[in-house]
mmCIF file with all atom_site columns, C-alpha atoms in Angstrom:
data_model
loop_
_atom_site.group_PDB
_atom_site.id
_atom_site.type_symbol
_atom_site.label_atom_id
_atom_site.label_alt_id
_atom_site.label_comp_id
_atom_site.label_asym_id
_atom_site.label_entity_id
_atom_site.label_seq_id
_atom_site.pdbx_PDB_ins_code
_atom_site.Cartn_x
_atom_site.Cartn_y
_atom_site.Cartn_z
_atom_site.occupancy
_atom_site.B_iso_or_equiv
_atom_site.pdbx_formal_charge
_atom_site.auth_seq_id
_atom_site.auth_comp_id
_atom_site.auth_asym_id
_atom_site.auth_atom_id
_atom_site.pdbx_PDB_model_num
ATOM 1   C CA . UNK A 1 1   ? -13.071 1.292   4.989   1.00 0.00 ? 220 UNK A CA 1
ATOM 2   C CA . UNK A 1 2   ? -9.698  1.391   5.571   1.00 0.00 ? 221 UNK A CA 1
ATOM 3   C CA . UNK A 1 3   ? -7.447  3.587   3.406   1.00 0.00 ? 222 UNK A CA 1
ATOM 4   C CA . UNK A 1 4   ? -4.057  2.399   1.981   1.00 0.00 ? 223 UNK A CA 1
ATOM 5   C CA . UNK A 1 5   ? -1.607  4.367   0.241   1.00 0.00 ? 224 UNK A CA 1
ATOM 6   C CA . UNK A 1 6   ? 1.088   2.423   -1.977  1.00 0.00 ? 225 UNK A CA 1
ATOM 7   C CA . UNK A 1 7   ? 4.012   4.613   -1.798  1.00 0.00 ? 226 UNK A CA 1
ATOM 8   C CA . UNK A 1 8   ? 7.043   4.589   -4.405  1.00 0.00 ? 227 UNK A CA 1
ATOM 9   C CA . UNK A 1 9   ? 10.068  6.329   -4.955  1.00 0.00 ? 228 UNK A CA 1
ATOM 10  C CA . UNK A 1 10  ? 10.613  9.185   -7.586  1.00 0.00 ? 229 UNK A CA 1
ATOM 11  C CA . UNK A 1 11  ? 9.197   7.010   -10.539 1.00 0.00 ? 230 UNK A CA 1
ATOM 12  C CA . UNK A 1 12  ? 5.365   5.977   -10.251 1.00 0.00 ? 231 UNK A CA 1
ATOM 13  C CA . UNK A 1 13  ? 5.618   2.341   -10.243 1.00 0.00 ? 232 UNK A CA 1
ATOM 14  C CA . UNK A 1 14  ? 3.305   1.769   -7.710  1.00 0.00 ? 233 UNK A CA 1
ATOM 15  C CA . UNK A 1 15  ? 0.348   2.633   -9.793  1.00 0.00 ? 234 UNK A CA 1
ATOM 16  C CA . UNK A 1 16  ? 0.932   -0.269  -11.921 1.00 0.00 ? 235 UNK A CA 1
ATOM 17  C CA . UNK A 1 17  ? -0.350  -2.309  -8.642  1.00 0.00 ? 236 UNK A CA 1
ATOM 18  C CA . UNK A 1 18  ? -2.944  -0.152  -8.008  1.00 0.00 ? 237 UNK A CA 1
ATOM 19  C CA . UNK A 1 19  ? -5.578  -1.506  -10.426 1.00 0.00 ? 238 UNK A CA 1
ATOM 20  C CA . UNK A 1 20  ? -4.926  -4.943  -9.415  1.00 0.00 ? 239 UNK A CA 1
ATOM 21  C CA . UNK A 1 21  ? -5.027  -4.259  -5.493  1.00 0.00 ? 240 UNK A CA 1
ATOM 22  C CA . UNK A 1 22  ? -8.517  -2.350  -6.044  1.00 0.00 ? 241 UNK A CA 1
ATOM 23  C CA . UNK A 1 23  ? -9.613  -5.115  -8.037  1.00 0.00 ? 242 UNK A CA 1
ATOM 24  C CA . UNK A 1 24  ? -8.886  -7.708  -5.604  1.00 0.00 ? 243 UNK A CA 1
ATOM 25  C CA . UNK A 1 25  ? -10.274 -6.140  -2.828  1.00 0.00 ? 244 UNK A CA 1
ATOM 26  C CA . UNK A 1 26  ? -13.816 -5.247  -4.700  1.00 0.00 ? 245 UNK A CA 1
ATOM 27  C CA . UNK A 1 27  ? -13.813 -8.714  -5.769  1.00 0.00 ? 246 UNK A CA 1
ATOM 28  C CA . UNK A 1 28  ? -13.097 -10.326 -2.385  1.00 0.00 ? 247 UNK A CA 1
ATOM 29  C CA . UNK A 1 29  ? -15.529 -7.612  -0.498  1.00 0.00 ? 248 UNK A CA 1
ATOM 30  C CA . UNK A 1 30  ? -12.339 -6.327  1.496   1.00 0.00 ? 249 UNK A CA 1
ATOM 31  C CA . UNK A 1 31  ? -13.004 -3.124  3.125   1.00 0.00 ? 250 UNK A CA 1
ATOM 32  C CA . UNK A 1 32  ? -9.991  -1.420  1.547   1.00 0.00 ? 251 UNK A CA 1
ATOM 33  C CA . UNK A 1 33  ? -9.554  1.649   -0.570  1.00 0.00 ? 252 UNK A CA 1
ATOM 34  C CA . UNK A 1 34  ? -6.154  1.594   -2.049  1.00 0.00 ? 253 UNK A CA 1
ATOM 35  C CA . UNK A 1 35  ? -4.301  4.801   -3.772  1.00 0.00 ? 254 UNK A CA 1
ATOM 36  C CA . UNK A 1 36  ? -0.793  5.410   -4.806  1.00 0.00 ? 255 UNK A CA 1
ATOM 37  C CA . UNK A 1 37  ? 1.938   8.236   -4.759  1.00 0.00 ? 256 UNK A CA 1
ATOM 38  C CA . UNK A 1 38  ? 5.297   9.136   -5.248  1.00 0.00 ? 257 UNK A CA 1
ATOM 39  C CA . UNK A 1 39  ? 7.348   10.955  -2.569  1.00 0.00 ? 258 UNK A CA 1
ATOM 40  C CA . UNK A 1 40  ? 7.612   13.901  -4.511  1.00 0.00 ? 259 UNK A CA 1
ATOM 41  C CA . UNK A 1 41  ? 3.497   14.023  -4.869  1.00 0.00 ? 260 UNK A CA 1
ATOM 42  C CA . UNK A 1 42  ? 2.909   13.239  -1.389  1.00 0.00 ? 261 UNK A CA 1
ATOM 43  C CA . UNK A 1 43  ? 1.134   15.780  0.868   1.00 0.00 ? 262 UNK A CA 1
ATOM 44  C CA . UNK A 1 44  ? 0.635   16.018  4.616   1.00 0.00 ? 263 UNK A CA 1
ATOM 45  C CA . UNK A 1 45  ? -3.261  16.046  3.983   1.00 0.00 ? 264 UNK A CA 1
ATOM 46  C CA . UNK A 1 46  ? -2.728  12.811  1.764   1.00 0.00 ? 265 UNK A CA 1
ATOM 47  C CA . UNK A 1 47  ? -0.827  11.219  4.392   1.00 0.00 ? 266 UNK A CA 1
ATOM 48  C CA . UNK A 1 48  ? -3.257  12.223  6.983   1.00 0.00 ? 267 UNK A CA 1
ATOM 49  C CA . UNK A 1 49  ? -6.224  10.554  5.581   1.00 0.00 ? 268 UNK A CA 1
ATOM 50  C CA . UNK A 1 50  ? -4.739  7.235   5.424   1.00 0.00 ? 269 UNK A CA 1
ATOM 51  C CA . UNK A 1 51  ? -4.790  4.062   7.708   1.00 0.00 ? 270 UNK A CA 1
ATOM 52  C CA . UNK A 1 52  ? -1.374  2.469   6.567   1.00 0.00 ? 271 UNK A CA 1
ATOM 53  C CA . UNK A 1 53  ? 1.310   3.461   4.039   1.00 0.00 ? 272 UNK A CA 1
ATOM 54  C CA . UNK A 1 54  ? 2.563   0.493   1.834   1.00 0.00 ? 273 UNK A CA 1
ATOM 55  C CA . UNK A 1 55  ? 6.278   1.432   0.438   1.00 0.00 ? 274 UNK A CA 1
ATOM 56  C CA . UNK A 1 56  ? 7.581   -0.245  -2.577  1.00 0.00 ? 275 UNK A CA 1
ATOM 57  C CA . UNK A 1 57  ? 10.899  -2.375  -2.014  1.00 0.00 ? 276 UNK A CA 1
ATOM 58  C CA . UNK A 1 58  ? 13.041  0.311   -3.971  1.00 0.00 ? 277 UNK A CA 1
ATOM 59  C CA . UNK A 1 59  ? 11.812  3.134   -1.632  1.00 0.00 ? 278 UNK A CA 1
ATOM 60  C CA . UNK A 1 60  ? 13.145  0.853   1.505   1.00 0.00 ? 279 UNK A CA 1
ATOM 61  C CA . UNK A 1 61  ? 15.063  3.879   2.805   1.00 0.00 ? 280 UNK A CA 1
ATOM 62  C CA . UNK A 1 62  ? 11.839  5.839   2.917   1.00 0.00 ? 281 UNK A CA 1
ATOM 63  C CA . UNK A 1 63  ? 10.433  3.489   5.726   1.00 0.00 ? 282 UNK A CA 1
ATOM 64  C CA . UNK A 1 64  ? 12.017  5.805   8.535   1.00 0.00 ? 283 UNK A CA 1
ATOM 65  C CA . UNK A 1 65  ? 11.481  9.344   6.793   1.00 0.00 ? 284 UNK A CA 1
ATOM 66  C CA . UNK A 1 66  ? 7.545   8.297   6.512   1.00 0.00 ? 285 UNK A CA 1
ATOM 67  C CA . UNK A 1 67  ? 7.662   6.851   9.765   1.00 0.00 ? 286 UNK A CA 1
ATOM 68  C CA . UNK A 1 68  ? 8.845   10.173  11.648  1.00 0.00 ? 287 UNK A CA 1
ATOM 69  C CA . UNK A 1 69  ? 6.448   12.269  10.105  1.00 0.00 ? 288 UNK A CA 1
ATOM 70  C CA . UNK A 1 70  ? 3.264   10.129  10.211  1.00 0.00 ? 289 UNK A CA 1
ATOM 71  C CA . UNK A 1 71  ? 1.769   8.317   12.999  1.00 0.00 ? 290 UNK A CA 1
ATOM 72  C CA . UNK A 1 72  ? 0.238   6.224   10.197  1.00 0.00 ? 291 UNK A CA 1
ATOM 73  C CA . UNK A 1 73  ? 1.779   2.632   10.186  1.00 0.00 ? 292 UNK A CA 1
ATOM 74  C CA . UNK A 1 74  ? 3.995   2.255   7.424   1.00 0.00 ? 293 UNK A CA 1
ATOM 75  C CA . UNK A 1 75  ? 5.344   -1.275  6.188   1.00 0.00 ? 294 UNK A CA 1
ATOM 76  C CA . UNK A 1 76  ? 7.391   -2.310  3.324   1.00 0.00 ? 295 UNK A CA 1
ATOM 77  C CA . UNK A 1 77  ? 5.824   -4.443  0.409   1.00 0.00 ? 296 UNK A CA 1
ATOM 78  C CA . UNK A 1 78  ? 7.670   -7.823  0.240   1.00 0.00 ? 297 UNK A CA 1
ATOM 79  C CA . UNK A 1 79  ? 9.679   -7.911  -2.778  1.00 0.00 ? 298 UNK A CA 1
ATOM 80  C CA . UNK A 1 80  ? 7.764   -11.465 -3.631  1.00 0.00 ? 299 UNK A CA 1
ATOM 81  C CA . UNK A 1 81  ? 4.642   -9.374  -3.608  1.00 0.00 ? 300 UNK A CA 1
ATOM 82  C CA . UNK A 1 82  ? 6.027   -6.036  -5.308  1.00 0.00 ? 301 UNK A CA 1
ATOM 83  C CA . UNK A 1 83  ? 7.878   -8.155  -8.090  1.00 0.00 ? 302 UNK A CA 1
ATOM 84  C CA . UNK A 1 84  ? 4.998   -10.088 -9.357  1.00 0.00 ? 303 UNK A CA 1
ATOM 85  C CA . UNK A 1 85  ? 2.539   -7.373  -8.534  1.00 0.00 ? 304 UNK A CA 1
ATOM 86  C CA . UNK A 1 86  ? 0.504   -9.914  -6.542  1.00 0.00 ? 305 UNK A CA 1
ATOM 87  C CA . UNK A 1 87  ? -2.593  -7.937  -6.014  1.00 0.00 ? 306 UNK A CA 1
ATOM 88  C CA . UNK A 1 88  ? -4.065  -10.714 -4.066  1.00 0.00 ? 307 UNK A CA 1
ATOM 89  C CA . UNK A 1 89  ? -1.130  -11.178 -1.945  1.00 0.00 ? 308 UNK A CA 1
ATOM 90  C CA . UNK A 1 90  ? -1.003  -7.009  -1.427  1.00 0.00 ? 309 UNK A CA 1
ATOM 91  C CA . UNK A 1 91  ? -4.399  -7.321  -0.400  1.00 0.00 ? 310 UNK A CA 1
ATOM 92  C CA . UNK A 1 92  ? -3.675  -10.140 2.271   1.00 0.00 ? 311 UNK A CA 1
ATOM 93  C CA . UNK A 1 93  ? -0.336  -8.156  3.444   1.00 0.00 ? 312 UNK A CA 1
ATOM 94  C CA . UNK A 1 94  ? -2.411  -4.989  4.061   1.00 0.00 ? 313 UNK A CA 1
ATOM 95  C CA . UNK A 1 95  ? -5.073  -6.769  5.915   1.00 0.00 ? 314 UNK A CA 1
ATOM 96  C CA . UNK A 1 96  ? -2.533  -8.295  8.199   1.00 0.00 ? 315 UNK A CA 1
ATOM 97  C CA . UNK A 1 97  ? -1.061  -4.918  8.855   1.00 0.00 ? 316 UNK A CA 1
ATOM 98  C CA . UNK A 1 98  ? -3.847  -3.633  9.841   1.00 0.00 ? 317 UNK A CA 1
ATOM 99  C CA . UNK A 1 99  ? -5.472  -6.477  12.045  1.00 0.00 ? 318 UNK A CA 1
ATOM 100 C CA . UNK A 1 100 ? -8.063  -7.526  9.970   1.00 0.00 ? 319 UNK A CA 1
ATOM 101 C CA . UNK A 1 101 ? -9.903  -10.564 9.153   1.00 0.00 ? 320 UNK A CA 1
ATOM 102 C CA . UNK A 1 102 ? -8.499  -12.719 6.718   1.00 0.00 ? 321 UNK A CA 1
ATOM 103 C CA . UNK A 1 103 ? -9.355  -12.190 2.783   1.00 0.00 ? 322 UNK A CA 1
ATOM 104 C CA . UNK A 1 104 ? -12.163 -14.699 1.929   1.00 0.00 ? 323 UNK A CA 1
ATOM 105 C CA . UNK A 1 105 ? -11.281 -17.449 -0.091  1.00 0.00 ? 324 UNK A CA 1
#
């Protein structure tokens, strides 16, 4: 199981996405465990437990900051995936970032 953190700016918009991503991963039997946090609530311990950090588009300025403070791979969620709260596309994107097998159809 790979841990994936959805990270947003000051508002916790990533929590809206969290339920859908969890549902898709569970129903498609993809070994991803999603959690969400804001930058303000992020702790070093929380970050240390992650295999991937996915940043909300509005948090694009945090990519360099997050990458500097961790060895965890960090990627920006594409606008079209985030804007539509497309859980299926998010799970596919996370799989690609982690070099996991493609999500079953």
